[in-house]
Amino acid sequence: MAQPDVPEAAAEGALGLDMVLVDAARGPLRRMVPPAGTALRFGAALARQPGTLARRTGELARELSLITLGRSELAPGRKDKRFADPAWSGNPLLRRAMQTHLATARTTWELIEDADLDWQDDERIRFTATNLVDALAPSNVPVLNPLGWKALIDTGGKNVVQGLRRMATDLAAPPRVPSMVEPDAFTVGEDLAVTPGVVVFRTDVFELIRYRPTTDTVREVPLVIVPPTINKYYITDLAPGRSIVEHYLAAGQQVFMISWRNPDERHADWDLDTYGQALLDAMDAVEQSSGSERVALQAFCSGGIITAMVLAHLAAQGRQDRVSAASFAVTVLDWARAGTVSALMDEESVRAATERSRQKGYLDGAQLAEVFAWLRPNDLIWNYWVNNYLQGKPPPNFDILFWNADTTRMSAGLHRDFIDVALGNALTEAGAATMLGTPVDLSSVTVDTYVTAGIADHLCPWQACYRSTQLLGGESRFILSTSGHIASLVNPPGNPKSTFQVAGRTPADPEEWLAAARTEKGSWWPDFTAWLGDRCGGQVPAPTELGGALEVLGDAPGTYVFDK
């Protein structure tokens, strides 16, 4: 299916960090107010620089005078689509409104720079400022935005009725933000998640899908994909031509997929050990189905945290030879300065988060979607505010955004354990965390690893992903892809804009790695399949019976993917 022209930034921010570090229950208004201590330190830092404060105020006053007189040359950036309509520059009133907003925003960012706060306070103030500045943009005001007026004329006022109807629907239930995609835009099993395969194993926690080979011969060692524990697995199996699984099969790789169950209050006790045991159960099932005593693992986001801990568990038990290679995609194992999400953690939000999920038995994915949307308000809130409400138009159909809206819950036990591991940065210290009763020491993981990150990822900064190469004990190949959190993953060959960076070694300093890296054209997918092929044994005839020693329970995409 052809993909429409959708703002790339929306796709970048769609997934978000699926490990919960911020309280999703406090509401967006609370998140727009920085902690009192941060606000006081910001004010004190500026108060210590009265000359700087006076200079910035004077510069703003002079710019506002020029704007009033119509002499200001202030203009939006080329990529700022909020003011792309010619009316913003051609109409004197709209131009002045736009320039006033740009001048005020510029002064805001300059003052934050002048304050020179520590990284955590700086992130908190920028988060608050971003939300407030973006919300106050004149493009969000119905009586000012020319797109709304044009829609009013073109539709004879129907846009107002349609916009209000859409707003009422969106506000009726979480995540209470403008919809990024229509709920019926795609159908799982018909448009998405259509790669042929069968379910060969099922537990209360997951289903295991084995995909039908598309080549005459396959690599002896199968690949097991461990998806995130929030959202459905089919981020790896989107529309044909954009499916990671489809590409791996075409390269002659046997592929198995874990499809996590969508937990509810009955599964409140599922924790890291539950999911770690599930991965071991999946590996056992793969051996029964394929006959291979070894597997390769590729884990995404929070699935990577579980996978890393299970690898350490296997190493401690002397069973690491069960894994021939491992890959971690946009996965953070070291949370030191891991970006906005880490900066927004504090004791109050942690207590609220764990208590909320404990009472309900889970944390709702829709609440998480609200948090993540406010991390990129221009792209994920106000862009759709204008499109859906002011213009009364449906949002464009895009497979990634449909997948993102297909949220799942996180069990209370897993939510608690993820926060504990992150707050203590426990995976960076041997024995600070455990998996299935075994102390976790990531340096004992000596299998070769392939680590990927997105250069524009605002939720899992590439430098944080890079630090996994220093924690893990084996040889690592680090790939820095174009784009952000999601587009760096869904990056099929054929996109002329795609590139990735790679270097011959992984020094301790990520900036040193970047300075030595070379840029390769195209997608990292073929690079990964070549790397993986070197570690997955020789070629064997492709199996015709997918169950092996296991009973086939049904066709892909299985049943758990449809759980709401």
Coordinates of C-alpha atoms in Angstrom, one line a residue, residues 8-351:
E8 CA 8.1 12.7 9.2
A9 CA 8.4 14.2 12.7
A10 CA 5.1 12.6 13.7
A11 CA 6.4 9.2 12.8
E12 CA 9.6 9.9 14.7
G13 CA 7.8 10.6 17.9
A14 CA 5.1 8.0 17.5
L15 CA 6.4 5.2 19.6
G16 CA 8.1 6.9 22.4
L17 CA 10.2 5.2 25.1
D18 CA 8.0 2.2 25.9
M19 CA 9.7 1.7 29.2
V20 CA 7.7 3.8 31.7
L21 CA 9.8 6.3 33.6
V22 CA 7.4 9.2 34.0
D23 CA 4.0 9.1 35.7
A24 CA 1.3 8.9 33.1
A25 CA -1.4 9.6 35.6
R26 CA -0.6 13.2 36.6
G27 CA -2.1 14.8 33.5
P28 CA -0.6 17.2 30.9
L29 CA -1.3 20.4 32.9
R30 CA 0.9 19.1 35.8
R31 CA 3.6 18.2 33.4
M32 CA 3.6 21.8 32.1
V33 CA 4.7 23.1 35.5
P34 CA 8.3 22.4 36.4
P35 CA 9.2 21.2 39.9
A36 CA 9.4 24.0 42.4
G37 CA 13.1 23.5 43.0
T38 CA 13.8 23.7 39.3
A39 CA 11.8 26.9 38.9
L40 CA 13.6 28.5 41.8
R41 CA 17.0 27.6 40.5
F42 CA 16.1 28.9 37.1
G43 CA 14.9 32.2 38.6
A44 CA 17.9 32.5 40.9
A45 CA 20.3 31.8 38.0
L46 CA 18.8 34.7 36.0
A47 CA 18.7 37.0 39.1
R48 CA 22.5 36.6 39.4
Q49 CA 22.8 38.0 35.9
P50 CA 20.8 41.3 35.9
G51 CA 22.8 42.7 33.0
T52 CA 22.1 39.7 30.8
L53 CA 18.4 39.8 31.8
A54 CA 18.2 43.5 31.0
R55 CA 19.9 42.9 27.7
R56 CA 17.6 40.1 26.6
T57 CA 14.6 42.2 27.7
G58 CA 15.8 45.2 25.7
E59 CA 16.5 43.0 22.6
L60 CA 12.9 41.7 22.8
A61 CA 11.5 45.2 23.2
R62 CA 13.4 46.5 20.2
E63 CA 12.2 43.5 18.1
L64 CA 8.6 44.1 19.2
S65 CA 8.9 47.7 18.2
L66 CA 10.2 46.7 14.7
I67 CA 7.3 44.2 14.4
T68 CA 4.8 46.9 15.3
L69 CA 6.2 49.2 12.7
G70 CA 6.3 46.4 10.1
R71 CA 10.1 46.5 9.8
S72 CA 11.0 43.2 11.4
E73 CA 12.7 40.7 9.2
L74 CA 12.1 37.8 11.6
A75 CA 10.9 34.7 9.7
P76 CA 10.2 31.1 10.6
G77 CA 12.6 28.3 9.8
R78 CA 12.3 26.6 6.5
K79 CA 11.0 23.4 8.3
D80 CA 8.5 25.2 10.4
K81 CA 5.2 24.1 8.7
R82 CA 3.0 26.0 11.1
F83 CA 3.5 29.2 9.2
A84 CA 3.8 27.8 5.6
D85 CA 0.6 29.4 4.4
P86 CA 1.4 32.6 2.4
A87 CA -1.1 34.5 4.5
W88 CA 1.3 34.5 7.5
S89 CA 3.7 36.6 5.5
G90 CA 1.3 38.5 3.3
N91 CA -1.3 39.6 5.8
P92 CA 0.0 42.4 8.1
L93 CA -2.0 41.3 11.2
L94 CA -1.0 37.6 10.8
R95 CA 2.6 38.5 10.1
R96 CA 2.8 40.6 13.3
A97 CA 1.2 37.8 15.3
M98 CA 3.7 35.3 13.9
Q99 CA 6.7 37.5 14.4
T100 CA 5.7 38.3 18.0
H101 CA 5.5 34.6 18.8
L102 CA 8.9 33.9 17.2
A103 CA 10.5 36.8 19.0
T104 CA 9.2 35.7 22.4
A105 CA 10.1 32.1 21.7
R106 CA 13.7 33.1 20.8
T107 CA 14.1 35.2 23.9
T108 CA 12.8 32.2 26.0
W109 CA 15.4 29.9 24.6
E110 CA 18.1 32.5 25.0
L111 CA 17.2 33.0 28.7
I112 CA 17.4 29.2 29.3
E113 CA 20.8 29.1 27.7
D114 CA 21.9 32.1 29.8
A115 CA 20.7 30.3 33.0
D116 CA 23.3 27.5 32.4
L117 CA 21.5 25.0 34.6
D118 CA 22.6 21.5 35.2
W119 CA 21.4 19.0 32.7
Q120 CA 18.4 17.8 34.6
D121 CA 17.0 21.2 35.5
D122 CA 17.8 22.3 31.9
E123 CA 15.8 19.4 30.5
R124 CA 12.9 20.1 32.8
I125 CA 12.7 23.8 32.0
R126 CA 13.0 23.2 28.3
F127 CA 10.2 20.6 28.5
T128 CA 7.9 23.1 30.2
A129 CA 8.9 26.0 27.9
T130 CA 8.5 23.9 24.8
N131 CA 4.9 22.9 25.8
L132 CA 3.9 26.5 26.8
V133 CA 5.6 28.2 23.8
D134 CA 4.2 25.7 21.3
A135 CA 0.7 25.9 22.8
L136 CA 0.7 29.7 22.5
A137 CA 1.6 29.8 18.8
P138 CA -0.9 31.9 16.8
S139 CA -1.3 29.0 14.4
N140 CA -3.3 27.2 17.1
V141 CA -5.8 30.1 17.5
P142 CA -9.0 29.4 15.4
V143 CA -9.6 33.0 14.5
L144 CA -6.0 33.5 13.3
N145 CA -5.1 30.4 11.4
P146 CA -5.7 31.0 7.7
L147 CA -6.1 27.3 7.1
G148 CA -9.2 27.3 9.3
W149 CA -10.7 30.2 7.5
K150 CA -10.1 28.6 4.1
A151 CA -11.7 25.4 5.3
L152 CA -14.7 27.4 6.5
I153 CA -15.2 28.9 3.1
D154 CA -14.5 25.7 1.1
T155 CA -16.8 23.5 3.2
G156 CA -19.5 26.1 4.0
G157 CA -18.9 25.7 7.7
K158 CA -18.9 21.9 7.8
N159 CA -15.3 21.9 9.0
V160 CA -16.5 23.5 12.3
V161 CA -19.0 20.7 12.8
Q162 CA -16.6 18.0 11.8
G163 CA -13.8 19.5 13.9
L164 CA -16.0 19.7 17.0
R165 CA -17.2 16.1 16.5
R166 CA -13.6 14.9 16.2
M167 CA -12.6 16.9 19.3
A168 CA -15.4 15.5 21.4
T169 CA -14.5 11.9 20.3
D170 CA -10.8 12.4 21.2
L171 CA -11.5 14.0 24.6
A172 CA -14.0 11.3 25.6
A173 CA -11.2 8.7 26.4
P174 CA -7.5 8.5 26.9
P175 CA -5.1 9.6 25.6
R176 CA -7.2 12.8 25.1
V177 CA -5.0 14.2 22.3
P178 CA -5.8 14.7 18.7
S179 CA -5.9 11.4 16.8
M180 CA -3.0 10.8 14.5
V181 CA -4.7 8.2 12.4
E182 CA -8.3 7.0 11.8
P183 CA -9.1 3.9 13.9
D184 CA -10.2 2.0 10.7
A185 CA -7.3 3.1 8.5
F186 CA -5.8 -0.4 8.5
T187 CA -6.8 -3.9 9.4
V188 CA -4.3 -6.1 11.1
G189 CA -4.0 -9.4 9.2
E190 CA -5.1 -7.7 6.0
D191 CA -3.0 -4.6 5.5
L192 CA -0.5 -5.0 8.3
A193 CA 1.1 -8.1 9.9
V194 CA 0.5 -10.1 6.7
T195 CA 3.7 -12.0 6.3
P196 CA 2.7 -15.7 6.1
G197 CA 3.4 -17.9 9.1
V198 CA 1.9 -20.0 11.8
V199 CA 1.6 -19.9 15.6
V200 CA 3.6 -22.9 16.9
F201 CA 3.5 -22.2 20.7
R202 CA 1.3 -20.3 23.1
T203 CA 1.5 -19.5 26.9
D204 CA -0.4 -17.1 29.0
V205 CA 2.3 -14.5 28.4
F206 CA 3.0 -14.8 24.6
E207 CA 2.4 -16.5 21.3
L208 CA 5.3 -17.7 19.2
I209 CA 5.0 -17.2 15.4
R210 CA 7.2 -19.0 12.9
Y211 CA 7.3 -17.4 9.5
R212 CA 7.2 -19.4 6.2
P213 CA 10.6 -19.2 4.4
T214 CA 10.6 -17.5 1.0
T215 CA 14.0 -19.0 -0.2
D216 CA 14.9 -22.5 -1.1
T217 CA 17.7 -22.6 1.6
V218 CA 17.9 -20.9 4.9
R219 CA 20.5 -20.2 7.6
E220 CA 20.7 -23.1 10.1
V221 CA 20.3 -20.9 13.2
P222 CA 16.9 -19.1 13.4
L223 CA 16.4 -15.5 14.5
V224 CA 14.0 -14.8 17.4
I225 CA 12.6 -11.3 17.5
V226 CA 11.8 -9.8 20.9
P227 CA 9.4 -6.9 20.4
P228 CA 8.6 -4.1 22.9
T229 CA 6.4 -4.8 25.8
I230 CA 4.2 -1.8 25.0
N231 CA 2.4 -1.8 21.6
K232 CA 1.9 -4.8 19.4
Y233 CA 4.7 -6.8 17.7
Y234 CA 3.9 -5.8 14.2
I235 CA 6.1 -2.7 14.1
T236 CA 8.5 -5.4 12.7
D237 CA 5.8 -6.5 10.1
L238 CA 4.1 -3.5 8.7
A239 CA 2.8 -3.1 5.2
P240 CA 4.5 -5.3 2.5
G241 CA 7.7 -3.6 1.3
R242 CA 8.1 -2.0 4.8
S243 CA 8.2 -5.2 6.8
I244 CA 11.5 -6.1 8.6
V245 CA 10.4 -9.7 8.8
E246 CA 9.7 -9.8 5.1
H247 CA 13.2 -8.5 4.4
Y248 CA 14.9 -11.0 6.7
L249 CA 13.0 -13.9 5.1
A250 CA 14.1 -12.7 1.6
A251 CA 17.7 -12.8 2.9
G252 CA 17.4 -16.5 3.7
Q253 CA 17.0 -16.1 7.5
Q254 CA 14.6 -18.3 9.5
V255 CA 12.5 -16.0 11.7
F256 CA 10.4 -16.5 14.8
M257 CA 8.4 -13.8 16.5
I258 CA 7.3 -13.3 20.1
S259 CA 3.8 -11.7 20.2
W260 CA 3.2 -10.5 23.8
R261 CA -0.2 -10.9 25.4
N262 CA -2.0 -7.6 26.3
P263 CA -2.1 -7.9 30.1
D264 CA -5.0 -6.8 32.3
E265 CA -5.7 -6.7 36.0
R266 CA -5.4 -10.5 36.2
H267 CA -1.8 -10.3 35.3
A268 CA -0.7 -7.6 37.7
D269 CA 2.1 -9.8 39.1
W270 CA 3.9 -10.3 35.8
D271 CA 7.4 -8.8 36.3
L272 CA 10.8 -8.9 34.7
D273 CA 11.3 -12.5 35.8
T274 CA 8.0 -13.4 34.1
Y275 CA 9.1 -12.0 30.8
G276 CA 12.6 -13.3 31.2
Q277 CA 11.2 -16.8 31.7
A278 CA 8.9 -16.3 28.7
L279 CA 12.0 -15.6 26.5
L280 CA 13.6 -18.8 27.7
D281 CA 10.4 -20.7 27.0
A282 CA 10.3 -19.2 23.5
M283 CA 13.9 -20.3 22.9
D284 CA 13.0 -23.8 24.0
A285 CA 10.0 -23.8 21.7
V286 CA 12.2 -22.6 18.8
E287 CA 14.5 -25.6 19.3
Q288 CA 11.6 -28.0 19.2
S289 CA 10.1 -26.4 16.1
S290 CA 13.4 -25.9 14.1
G291 CA 15.7 -28.5 15.6
S292 CA 18.4 -25.9 16.2
E293 CA 20.0 -25.9 19.6
R294 CA 21.1 -22.3 19.1
V295 CA 19.2 -19.1 18.3
A296 CA 20.0 -15.5 17.4
L297 CA 18.1 -12.7 19.2
Q298 CA 17.0 -9.3 18.0
A299 CA 15.3 -7.1 20.6
F300 CA 13.6 -3.8 20.3
C301 CA 13.3 -1.1 22.9
S302 CA 12.1 -2.5 26.3
G303 CA 12.4 -6.0 24.8
G304 CA 16.1 -5.3 24.7
I305 CA 16.3 -4.7 28.4
I306 CA 14.7 -8.1 29.0
T307 CA 16.9 -9.8 26.5
A308 CA 20.1 -8.3 27.9
M309 CA 19.2 -9.5 31.4
V310 CA 18.4 -13.0 30.1
L311 CA 21.7 -13.2 28.3
A312 CA 23.4 -12.3 31.6
H313 CA 21.4 -15.0 33.3
L314 CA 22.4 -17.6 30.7
A315 CA 26.1 -16.5 31.0
A316 CA 25.9 -17.0 34.8
Q317 CA 24.5 -20.5 34.2
G318 CA 27.1 -21.5 31.6
R319 CA 24.5 -21.7 28.9
Q320 CA 25.4 -18.6 26.8
D321 CA 26.3 -20.9 23.9
R322 CA 22.5 -21.2 23.2
V323 CA 22.8 -17.7 21.6
S324 CA 24.9 -17.2 18.5
A325 CA 24.4 -13.5 18.2
A326 CA 22.3 -10.7 19.7
S327 CA 21.0 -7.3 18.4
F328 CA 19.6 -4.4 20.3
A329 CA 17.6 -1.8 18.5
V330 CA 16.9 1.7 20.1
T331 CA 17.5 0.1 23.5
V332 CA 18.9 2.0 26.5
L333 CA 20.7 -0.1 29.1
D334 CA 22.5 2.8 30.7
W335 CA 20.1 5.5 31.9
A336 CA 22.8 8.1 33.0
R337 CA 21.6 11.3 31.3
A338 CA 19.3 9.4 28.9
G339 CA 17.3 12.4 27.8
T340 CA 14.1 14.2 28.7
V341 CA 12.4 11.1 30.1
S342 CA 15.2 10.5 32.6
A343 CA 15.3 14.1 33.5
L344 CA 11.6 14.2 34.4
M345 CA 11.9 11.4 36.9
D346 CA 11.6 12.3 40.6
E347 CA 10.4 10.6 43.7
E348 CA 6.9 12.0 43.5
S349 CA 6.3 10.9 40.0
V350 CA 7.8 7.4 40.6
R351 CA 5.6 6.9 43.7

